[in-house]
Coordinates of C-alpha atoms in Angstrom, one line a residue:
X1204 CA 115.0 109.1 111.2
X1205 CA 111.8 110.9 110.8
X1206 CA 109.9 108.4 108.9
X1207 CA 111.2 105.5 111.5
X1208 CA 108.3 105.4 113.8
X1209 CA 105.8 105.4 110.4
X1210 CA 107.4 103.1 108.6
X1211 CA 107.7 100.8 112.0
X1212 CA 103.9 101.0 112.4
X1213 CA 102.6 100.2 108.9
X1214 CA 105.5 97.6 108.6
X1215 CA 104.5 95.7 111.9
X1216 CA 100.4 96.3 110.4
X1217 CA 101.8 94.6 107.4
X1218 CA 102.9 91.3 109.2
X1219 CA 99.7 91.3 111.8
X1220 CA 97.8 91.8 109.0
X1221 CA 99.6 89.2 106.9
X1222 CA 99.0 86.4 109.4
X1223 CA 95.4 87.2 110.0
X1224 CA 94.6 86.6 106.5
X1225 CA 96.8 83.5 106.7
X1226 CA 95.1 82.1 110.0
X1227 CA 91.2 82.8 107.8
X1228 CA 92.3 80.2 105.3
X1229 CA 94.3 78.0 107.6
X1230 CA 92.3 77.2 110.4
X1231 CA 89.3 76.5 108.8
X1232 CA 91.4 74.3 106.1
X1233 CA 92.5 72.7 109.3
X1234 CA 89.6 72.3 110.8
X1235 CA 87.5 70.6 107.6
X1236 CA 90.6 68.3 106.8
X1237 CA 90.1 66.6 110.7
X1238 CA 86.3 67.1 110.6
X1239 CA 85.1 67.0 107.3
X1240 CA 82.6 69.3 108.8
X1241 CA 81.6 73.0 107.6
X1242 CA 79.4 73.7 110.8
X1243 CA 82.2 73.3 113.3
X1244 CA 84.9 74.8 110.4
X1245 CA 82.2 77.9 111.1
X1246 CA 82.1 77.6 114.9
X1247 CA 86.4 77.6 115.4
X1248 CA 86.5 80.6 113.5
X1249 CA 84.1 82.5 115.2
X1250 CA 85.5 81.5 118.4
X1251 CA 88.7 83.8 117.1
X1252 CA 86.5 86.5 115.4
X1253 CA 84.0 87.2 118.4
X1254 CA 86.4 88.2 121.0
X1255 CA 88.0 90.3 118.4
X1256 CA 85.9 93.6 118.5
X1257 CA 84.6 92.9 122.4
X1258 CA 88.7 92.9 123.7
X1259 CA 89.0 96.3 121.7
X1260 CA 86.3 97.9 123.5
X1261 CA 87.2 96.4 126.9
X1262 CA 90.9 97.9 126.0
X1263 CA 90.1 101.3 125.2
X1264 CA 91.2 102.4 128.7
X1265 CA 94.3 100.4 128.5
X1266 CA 95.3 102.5 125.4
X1267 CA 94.8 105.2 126.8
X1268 CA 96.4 104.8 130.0
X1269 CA 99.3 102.3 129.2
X1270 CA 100.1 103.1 125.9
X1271 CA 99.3 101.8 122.4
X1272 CA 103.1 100.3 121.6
X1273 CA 103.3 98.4 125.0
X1274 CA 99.8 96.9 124.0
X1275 CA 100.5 96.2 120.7
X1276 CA 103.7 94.5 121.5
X1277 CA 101.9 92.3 124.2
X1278 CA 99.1 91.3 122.2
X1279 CA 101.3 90.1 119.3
X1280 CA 103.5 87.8 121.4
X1281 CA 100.5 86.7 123.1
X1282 CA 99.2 85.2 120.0
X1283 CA 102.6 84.2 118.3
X1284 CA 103.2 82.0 121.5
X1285 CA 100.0 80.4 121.3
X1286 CA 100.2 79.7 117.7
X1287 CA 103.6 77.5 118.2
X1288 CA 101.4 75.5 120.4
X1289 CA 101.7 73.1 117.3
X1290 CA 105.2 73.0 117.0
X1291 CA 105.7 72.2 120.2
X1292 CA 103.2 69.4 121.4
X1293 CA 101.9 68.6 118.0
X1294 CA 98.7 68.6 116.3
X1295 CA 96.2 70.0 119.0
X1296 CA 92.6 68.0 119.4
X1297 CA 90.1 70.5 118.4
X1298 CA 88.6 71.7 121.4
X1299 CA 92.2 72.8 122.6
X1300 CA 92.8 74.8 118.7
X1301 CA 88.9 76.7 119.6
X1302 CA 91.0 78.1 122.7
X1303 CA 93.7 78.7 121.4
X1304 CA 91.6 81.0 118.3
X1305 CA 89.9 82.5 121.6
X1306 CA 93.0 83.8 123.2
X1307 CA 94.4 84.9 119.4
X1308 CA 91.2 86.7 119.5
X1309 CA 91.2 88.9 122.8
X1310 CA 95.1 89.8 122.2
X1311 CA 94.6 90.6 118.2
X1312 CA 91.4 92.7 118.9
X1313 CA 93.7 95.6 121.7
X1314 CA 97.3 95.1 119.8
X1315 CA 95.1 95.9 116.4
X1316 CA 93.5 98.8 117.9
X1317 CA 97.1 100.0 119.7
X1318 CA 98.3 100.1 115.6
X1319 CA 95.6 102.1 114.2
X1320 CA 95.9 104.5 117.5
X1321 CA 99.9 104.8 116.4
X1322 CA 99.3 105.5 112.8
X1323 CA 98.6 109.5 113.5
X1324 CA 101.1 109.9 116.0
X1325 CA 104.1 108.5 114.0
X1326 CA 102.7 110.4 110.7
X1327 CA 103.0 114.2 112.8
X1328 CA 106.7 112.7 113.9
X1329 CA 107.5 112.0 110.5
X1330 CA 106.1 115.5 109.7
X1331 CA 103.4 114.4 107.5
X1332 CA 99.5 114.7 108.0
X1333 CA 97.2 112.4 109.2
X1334 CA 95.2 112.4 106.0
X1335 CA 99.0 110.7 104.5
X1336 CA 99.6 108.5 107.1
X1337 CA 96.1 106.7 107.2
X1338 CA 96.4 106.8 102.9
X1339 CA 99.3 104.9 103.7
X1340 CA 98.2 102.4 106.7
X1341 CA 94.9 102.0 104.2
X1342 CA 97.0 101.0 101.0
X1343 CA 98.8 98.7 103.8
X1344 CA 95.5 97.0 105.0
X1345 CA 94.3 96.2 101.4
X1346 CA 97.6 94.7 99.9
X1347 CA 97.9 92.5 103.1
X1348 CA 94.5 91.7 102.5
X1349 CA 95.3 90.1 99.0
X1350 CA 99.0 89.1 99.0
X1351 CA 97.9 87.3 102.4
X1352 CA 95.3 85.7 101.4
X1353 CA 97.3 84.2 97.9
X1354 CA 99.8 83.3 100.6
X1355 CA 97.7 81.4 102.9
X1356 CA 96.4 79.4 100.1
X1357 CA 100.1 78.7 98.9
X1358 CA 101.3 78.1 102.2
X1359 CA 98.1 75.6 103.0
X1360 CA 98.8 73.8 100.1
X1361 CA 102.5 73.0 100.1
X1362 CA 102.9 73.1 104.3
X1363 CA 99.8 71.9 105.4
X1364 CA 97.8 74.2 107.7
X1365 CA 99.6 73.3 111.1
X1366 CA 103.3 74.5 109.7
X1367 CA 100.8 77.6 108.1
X1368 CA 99.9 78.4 111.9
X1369 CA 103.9 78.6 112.8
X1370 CA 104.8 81.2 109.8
X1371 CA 101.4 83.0 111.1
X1372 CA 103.4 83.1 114.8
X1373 CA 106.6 84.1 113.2
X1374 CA 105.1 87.3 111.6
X1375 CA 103.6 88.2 115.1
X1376 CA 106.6 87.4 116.3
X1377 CA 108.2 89.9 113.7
X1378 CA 105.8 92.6 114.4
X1379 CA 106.5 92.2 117.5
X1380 CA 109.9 93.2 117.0
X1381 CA 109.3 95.9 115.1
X1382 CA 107.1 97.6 117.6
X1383 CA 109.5 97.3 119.6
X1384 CA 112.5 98.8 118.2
X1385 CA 111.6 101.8 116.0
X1386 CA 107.8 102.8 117.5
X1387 CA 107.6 105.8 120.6
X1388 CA 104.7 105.5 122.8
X1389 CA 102.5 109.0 122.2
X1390 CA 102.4 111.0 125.5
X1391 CA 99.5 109.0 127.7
X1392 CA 96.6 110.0 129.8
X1393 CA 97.6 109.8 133.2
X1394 CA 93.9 111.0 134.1
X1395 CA 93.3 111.5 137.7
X1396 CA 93.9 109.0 140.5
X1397 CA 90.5 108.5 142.1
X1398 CA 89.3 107.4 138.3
X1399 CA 88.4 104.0 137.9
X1400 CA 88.7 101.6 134.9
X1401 CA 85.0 101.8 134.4
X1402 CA 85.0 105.4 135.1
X1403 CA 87.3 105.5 131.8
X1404 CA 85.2 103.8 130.0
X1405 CA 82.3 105.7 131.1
X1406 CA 84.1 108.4 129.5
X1407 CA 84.0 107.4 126.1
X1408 CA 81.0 106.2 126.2
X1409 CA 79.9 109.4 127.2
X1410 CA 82.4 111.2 124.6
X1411 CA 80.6 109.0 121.8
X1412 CA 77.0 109.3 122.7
X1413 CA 77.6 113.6 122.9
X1414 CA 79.1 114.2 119.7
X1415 CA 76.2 113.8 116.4
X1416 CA 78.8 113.5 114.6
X1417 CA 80.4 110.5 115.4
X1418 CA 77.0 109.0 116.1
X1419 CA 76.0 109.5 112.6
X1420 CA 79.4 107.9 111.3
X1421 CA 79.0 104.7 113.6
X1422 CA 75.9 104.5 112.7
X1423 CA 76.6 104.2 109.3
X1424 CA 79.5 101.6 110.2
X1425 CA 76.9 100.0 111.7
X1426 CA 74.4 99.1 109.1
X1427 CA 77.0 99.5 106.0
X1428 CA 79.0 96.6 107.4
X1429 CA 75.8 94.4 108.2
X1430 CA 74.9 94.9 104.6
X1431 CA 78.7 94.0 103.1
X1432 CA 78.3 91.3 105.3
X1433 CA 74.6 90.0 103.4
X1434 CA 76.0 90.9 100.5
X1435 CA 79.4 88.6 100.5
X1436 CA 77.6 85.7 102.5
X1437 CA 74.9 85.2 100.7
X1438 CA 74.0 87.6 98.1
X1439 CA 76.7 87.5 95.7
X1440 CA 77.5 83.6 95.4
X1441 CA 73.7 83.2 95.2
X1442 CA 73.5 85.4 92.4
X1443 CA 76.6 83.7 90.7
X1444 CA 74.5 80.3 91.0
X1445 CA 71.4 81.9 89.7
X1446 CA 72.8 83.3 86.6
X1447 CA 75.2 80.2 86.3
X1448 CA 78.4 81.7 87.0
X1449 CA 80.9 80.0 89.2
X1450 CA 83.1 81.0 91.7
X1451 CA 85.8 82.5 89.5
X1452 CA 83.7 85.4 88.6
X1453 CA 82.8 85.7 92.5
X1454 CA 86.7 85.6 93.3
X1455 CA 87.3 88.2 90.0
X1456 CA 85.5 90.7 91.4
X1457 CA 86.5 90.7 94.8
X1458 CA 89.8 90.8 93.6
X1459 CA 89.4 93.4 91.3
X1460 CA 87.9 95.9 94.7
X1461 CA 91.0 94.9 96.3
X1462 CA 93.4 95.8 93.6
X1463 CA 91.5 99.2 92.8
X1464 CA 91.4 100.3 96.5
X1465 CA 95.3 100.1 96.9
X1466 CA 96.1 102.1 94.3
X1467 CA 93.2 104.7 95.2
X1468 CA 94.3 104.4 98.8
X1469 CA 97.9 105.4 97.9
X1470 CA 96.7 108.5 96.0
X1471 CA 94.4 109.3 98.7
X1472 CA 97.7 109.3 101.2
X1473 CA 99.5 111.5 98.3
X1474 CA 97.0 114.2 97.6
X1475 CA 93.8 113.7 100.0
X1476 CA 94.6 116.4 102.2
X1477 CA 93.5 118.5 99.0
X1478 CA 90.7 116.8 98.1
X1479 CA 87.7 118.6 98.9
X1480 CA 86.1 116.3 101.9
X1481 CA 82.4 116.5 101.4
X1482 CA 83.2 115.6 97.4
X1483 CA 85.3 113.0 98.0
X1484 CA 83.4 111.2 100.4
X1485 CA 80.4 111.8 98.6
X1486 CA 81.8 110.1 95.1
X1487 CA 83.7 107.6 97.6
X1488 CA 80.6 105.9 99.7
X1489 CA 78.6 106.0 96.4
X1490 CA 80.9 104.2 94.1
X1491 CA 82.0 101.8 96.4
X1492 CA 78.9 101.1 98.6
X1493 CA 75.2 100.7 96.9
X1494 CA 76.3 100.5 93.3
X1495 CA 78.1 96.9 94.3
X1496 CA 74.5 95.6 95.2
X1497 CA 72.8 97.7 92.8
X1498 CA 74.3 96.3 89.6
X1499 CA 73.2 92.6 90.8
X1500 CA 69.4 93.9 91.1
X1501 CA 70.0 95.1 87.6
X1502 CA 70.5 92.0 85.9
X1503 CA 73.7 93.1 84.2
X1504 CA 76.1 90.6 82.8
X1505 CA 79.4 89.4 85.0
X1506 CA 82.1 91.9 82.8
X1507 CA 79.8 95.0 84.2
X1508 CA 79.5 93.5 87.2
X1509 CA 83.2 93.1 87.2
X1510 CA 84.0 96.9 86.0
X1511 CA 81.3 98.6 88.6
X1512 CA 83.3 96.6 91.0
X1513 CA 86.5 98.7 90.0
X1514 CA 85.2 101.8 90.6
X1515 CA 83.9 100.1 93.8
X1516 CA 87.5 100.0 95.0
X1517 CA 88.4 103.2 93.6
X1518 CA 85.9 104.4 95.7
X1519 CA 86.6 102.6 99.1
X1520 CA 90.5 103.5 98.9
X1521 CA 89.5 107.3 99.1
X1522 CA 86.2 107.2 101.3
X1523 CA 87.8 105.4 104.4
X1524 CA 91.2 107.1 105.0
X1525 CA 88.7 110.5 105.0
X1526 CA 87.0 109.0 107.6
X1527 CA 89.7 107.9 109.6
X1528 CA 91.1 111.1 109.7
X1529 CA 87.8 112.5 110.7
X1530 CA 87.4 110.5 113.6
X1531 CA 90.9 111.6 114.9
X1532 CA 90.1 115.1 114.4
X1533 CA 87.4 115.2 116.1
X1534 CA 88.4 112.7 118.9
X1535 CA 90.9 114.4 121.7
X1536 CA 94.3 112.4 121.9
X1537 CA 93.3 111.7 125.4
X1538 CA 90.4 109.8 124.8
X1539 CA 91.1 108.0 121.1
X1540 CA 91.2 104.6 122.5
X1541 CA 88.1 104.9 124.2
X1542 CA 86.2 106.5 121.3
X1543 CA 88.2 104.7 118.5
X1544 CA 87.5 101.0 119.9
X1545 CA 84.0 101.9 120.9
X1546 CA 83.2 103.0 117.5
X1547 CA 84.8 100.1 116.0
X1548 CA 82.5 97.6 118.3
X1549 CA 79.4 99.1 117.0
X1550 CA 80.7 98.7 113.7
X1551 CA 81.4 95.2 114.3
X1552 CA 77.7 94.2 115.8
X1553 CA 76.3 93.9 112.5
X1554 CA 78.3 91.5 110.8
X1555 CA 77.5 88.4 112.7
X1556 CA 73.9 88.8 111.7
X1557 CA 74.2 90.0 108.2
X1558 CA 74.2 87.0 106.6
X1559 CA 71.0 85.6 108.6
X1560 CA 69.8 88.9 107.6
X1561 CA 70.5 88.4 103.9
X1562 CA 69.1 84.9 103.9
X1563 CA 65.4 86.1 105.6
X1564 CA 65.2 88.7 102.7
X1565 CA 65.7 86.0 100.2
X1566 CA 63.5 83.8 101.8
X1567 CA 60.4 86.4 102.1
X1568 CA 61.0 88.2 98.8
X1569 CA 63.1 86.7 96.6
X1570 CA 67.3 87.7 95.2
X1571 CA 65.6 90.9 93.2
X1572 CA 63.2 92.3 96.3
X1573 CA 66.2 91.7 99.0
X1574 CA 69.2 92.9 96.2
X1575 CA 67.2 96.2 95.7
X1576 CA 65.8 96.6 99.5
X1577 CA 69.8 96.2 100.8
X1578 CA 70.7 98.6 98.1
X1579 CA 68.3 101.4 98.8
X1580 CA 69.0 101.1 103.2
X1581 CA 73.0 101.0 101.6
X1582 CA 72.5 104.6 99.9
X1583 CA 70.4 106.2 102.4
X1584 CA 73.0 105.1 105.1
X1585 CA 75.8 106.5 103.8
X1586 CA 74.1 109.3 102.5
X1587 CA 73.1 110.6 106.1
X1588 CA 76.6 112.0 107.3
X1589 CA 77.3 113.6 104.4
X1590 CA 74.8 116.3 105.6
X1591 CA 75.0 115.5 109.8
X1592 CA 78.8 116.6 109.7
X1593 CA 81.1 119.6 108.6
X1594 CA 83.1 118.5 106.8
X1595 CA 85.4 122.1 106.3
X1596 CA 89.0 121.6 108.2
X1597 CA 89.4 122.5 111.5
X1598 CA 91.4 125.8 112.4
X1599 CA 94.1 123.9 113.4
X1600 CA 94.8 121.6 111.1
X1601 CA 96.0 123.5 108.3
X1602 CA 99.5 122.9 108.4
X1603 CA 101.2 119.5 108.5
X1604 CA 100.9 117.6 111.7
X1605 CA 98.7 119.8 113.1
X1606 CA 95.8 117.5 113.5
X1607 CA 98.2 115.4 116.1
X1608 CA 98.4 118.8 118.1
X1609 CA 94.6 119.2 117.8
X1610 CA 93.6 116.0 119.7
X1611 CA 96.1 116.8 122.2
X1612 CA 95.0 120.1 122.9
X1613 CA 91.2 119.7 122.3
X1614 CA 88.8 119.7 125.6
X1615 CA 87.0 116.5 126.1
X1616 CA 83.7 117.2 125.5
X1617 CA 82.3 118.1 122.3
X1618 CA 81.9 121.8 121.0
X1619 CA 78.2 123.1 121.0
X1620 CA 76.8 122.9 117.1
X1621 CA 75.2 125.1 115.0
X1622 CA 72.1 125.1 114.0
X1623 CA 72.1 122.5 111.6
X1624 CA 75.6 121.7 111.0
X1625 CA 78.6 120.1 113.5
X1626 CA 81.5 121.4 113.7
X1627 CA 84.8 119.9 114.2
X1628 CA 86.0 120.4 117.2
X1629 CA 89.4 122.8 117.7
X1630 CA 91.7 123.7 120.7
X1631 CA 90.6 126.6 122.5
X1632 CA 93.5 129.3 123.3
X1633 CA 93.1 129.1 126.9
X1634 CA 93.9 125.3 127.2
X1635 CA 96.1 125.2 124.6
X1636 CA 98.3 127.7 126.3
X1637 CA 98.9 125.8 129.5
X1638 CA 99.6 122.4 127.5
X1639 CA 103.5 122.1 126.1
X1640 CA 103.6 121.4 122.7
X1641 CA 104.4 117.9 122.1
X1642 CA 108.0 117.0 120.5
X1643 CA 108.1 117.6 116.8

């Protein structure tokens, strides 16, 4: 009974996930087979992805307030409902299928959030540390990513994509479910009565901007995910059309990150609490970030290419549970869906101009000058918190669990830094004296 809350949450990630992936090939299948046009294929799925990160942000005080399960559970029936808008009036014109991605967008964006907010909670129920339980919601995130997407592509072929929207609804629906039956609402911030909604999200705001820490790690988010962005947009098919490849040795190395990282994210949940942090992020962030560009600028042929892409996935399965964690470390309970959503905007503001970003370096340089000049701003990105944060373990979080009991007890505001270094914040006695201890 331990593990039900754990295996609840990555199980209900598994189907959200599952149908998002399904809904990327879908609706734009959809869309091109009653258009014929790209441009407007590109505009409907915006429309979905837009709202996405905003609604997090906007839902941070929700989280924290309501709950993460009862927003979880509302934004998944939200959208399963309005994806059996098909089934039950038929094939919608296409201005009413841009709302309907619109309002799959503002409910996937909070009940995503609610998920990841879950994931240490039910890990310190199940009696396992955080470090495990995001391994584990990481290996779940990258298998969904490509099962889902063979299975969209399946599903699109041999349904169509309107019947592909109504299995997308019926996993929602699932997750739903799920949610529902096995997952316990962590205990919520009641906060105090005069505080407003925007006075909460003041809060994190405020949280966010105090701690270096954090601000070095969104940062990085930041301009890391602009450049993925470039690099999968434009860079990388460009480069396969230059050196005459097609898109089979795009899709082969894509693939091949996505295989590596599930088996490196599952021995990240088995033995990264051991790892030692600095290391591991270190090898992490450089395997999987710059040498992925890097190896284009080089000229190398498509089976290196291929194999540096490997280690690229190795790499990213360890690199972003660690940072997960870290963010819920040194984020108190109280305020993680404040903190947590906010960070995750900022990481999102990038990616819609990446690719008009990678296209201007082309265009003024040429694929060598912009592969080498995304690169080199890729290293020294994520080469900057490796030295802005500590990286040692907090106090508290030696045994198992203990990291859940940290955020609870931790005060709100950052601890003071040394000279030089940040530390991780830790419960001080006095609080955590007057707080009772949370159920095991």
């Amino acid at each position: 009974m331990r593990w039900r809350g754990l295996s609840g949450v990555l199980s209900s990630q598994a189907c959200t996930l599952s149908a998002n992936r399904l809904l990327t090939v879908a609706v734009p299948w959809l869309v091109l087979d009653r258009t014929g046009s790209a441009a407007q294929a590109g505009l409907v799925v915006a429309c979905q992805v837009l709202p996405y990160a905003f609604t997090q942000w906007l839902a941070g005080p929700l989280l924290d307030r309501i709950g993460p399960r009862r927003i979880s559970a509302a934004g998944d029936v939200t959208s399963a409902f309005v994806l059996l808008i098909p089934a039950v009036f038929g094939t919608p014109p296409l201005w009413l299928l841009t709302v309907m991605l619109v309002v799959v967008g503002c409910a996937d964006g909070p009940a995503s959030a609610a998920k990841r907010l879950l994931v240490p909670f039910a890990a310190a129920d199940a009696g396992q540390s955080t470090a495990r339980g995001v391994g584990l919601a990481t290996a779940v995130e990258r298998t969904a990513t490509a099962a889902g997407t063979a299975l969209a592509g399946w599903l699109v072929a041999t349904l169509g994509g309107d019947r592909a929207l109504w299995v997308a609804a019926a996993m929602l629906g699932v997750a739903t479910l799920i949610v529902t039956l096995t997952v316990t609402d962590p205990v919520r911030d009641r906060g105090h009565d005069d505080e407003t909604y925007l006075d909460r999200l003041r809060t994190g705001t405020t949280f966010l901007r105090g701690s270096p820490a954090l601000r070095a790690v969104t940062a990085m988010f930041v301009v890391t995910n602009l450049l993925d962005q470039a690099l999968m947009a434009v860079l990388l098919p460009i480069w396969a059309r230059a050196g005459g490849h097609d898109a089979t040795v795009v899709g082969l190395a894509l693939s091949t990150v996505g295989l590596a990282s599930i088996a490196s994210a599952l021995v990240s949940a088995g033995f990264g609490a051991r790892l030692p942090r600095r290391a591991t992020y270190l090898i992490g962030v450089l395997s999987s970030g710059p040498t992925r560009i890097l190896v284009l600028a080089l000229g190398l042929p498509p089976e290196a290419v291929i194999a540096v892409y490997a280690l690229a996935g190795i790499g990213s399965g360890l690199f972003n549970p660690l940072l997960e964690t870290l963010q819920v470390e040194l984020i108190p309970a109280a305020l993680r869906g404040r903190v947590q959503t906010l960070i995750s905007a900022w990481a999102w503001a990038g990616i819609p101009i990446g690719g008009l970003f990678g296209a201007v370096l082309l265009n003024l340089g040429g694929m060598r000058t912009a592969l080498w000049v995304c690169g080199l701003a890729y290293l020294v990105a994520v080469l900057r918190p490796a030295w802005r944060v500590d990286w040692s373990l907090p106090v508290a979080a030696e045994g198992v669990g203990s990291t859940y009991r940290t955020g609870l007890l931790t005060a709100a505001a950052p601890e003071p830094k040394e000279k030089g270094r940040l530390r991780m914040s830790v419960p001080r006695a006095d609080f955590a004296a007057k707080v009772p201890a949370h159920r095991r």
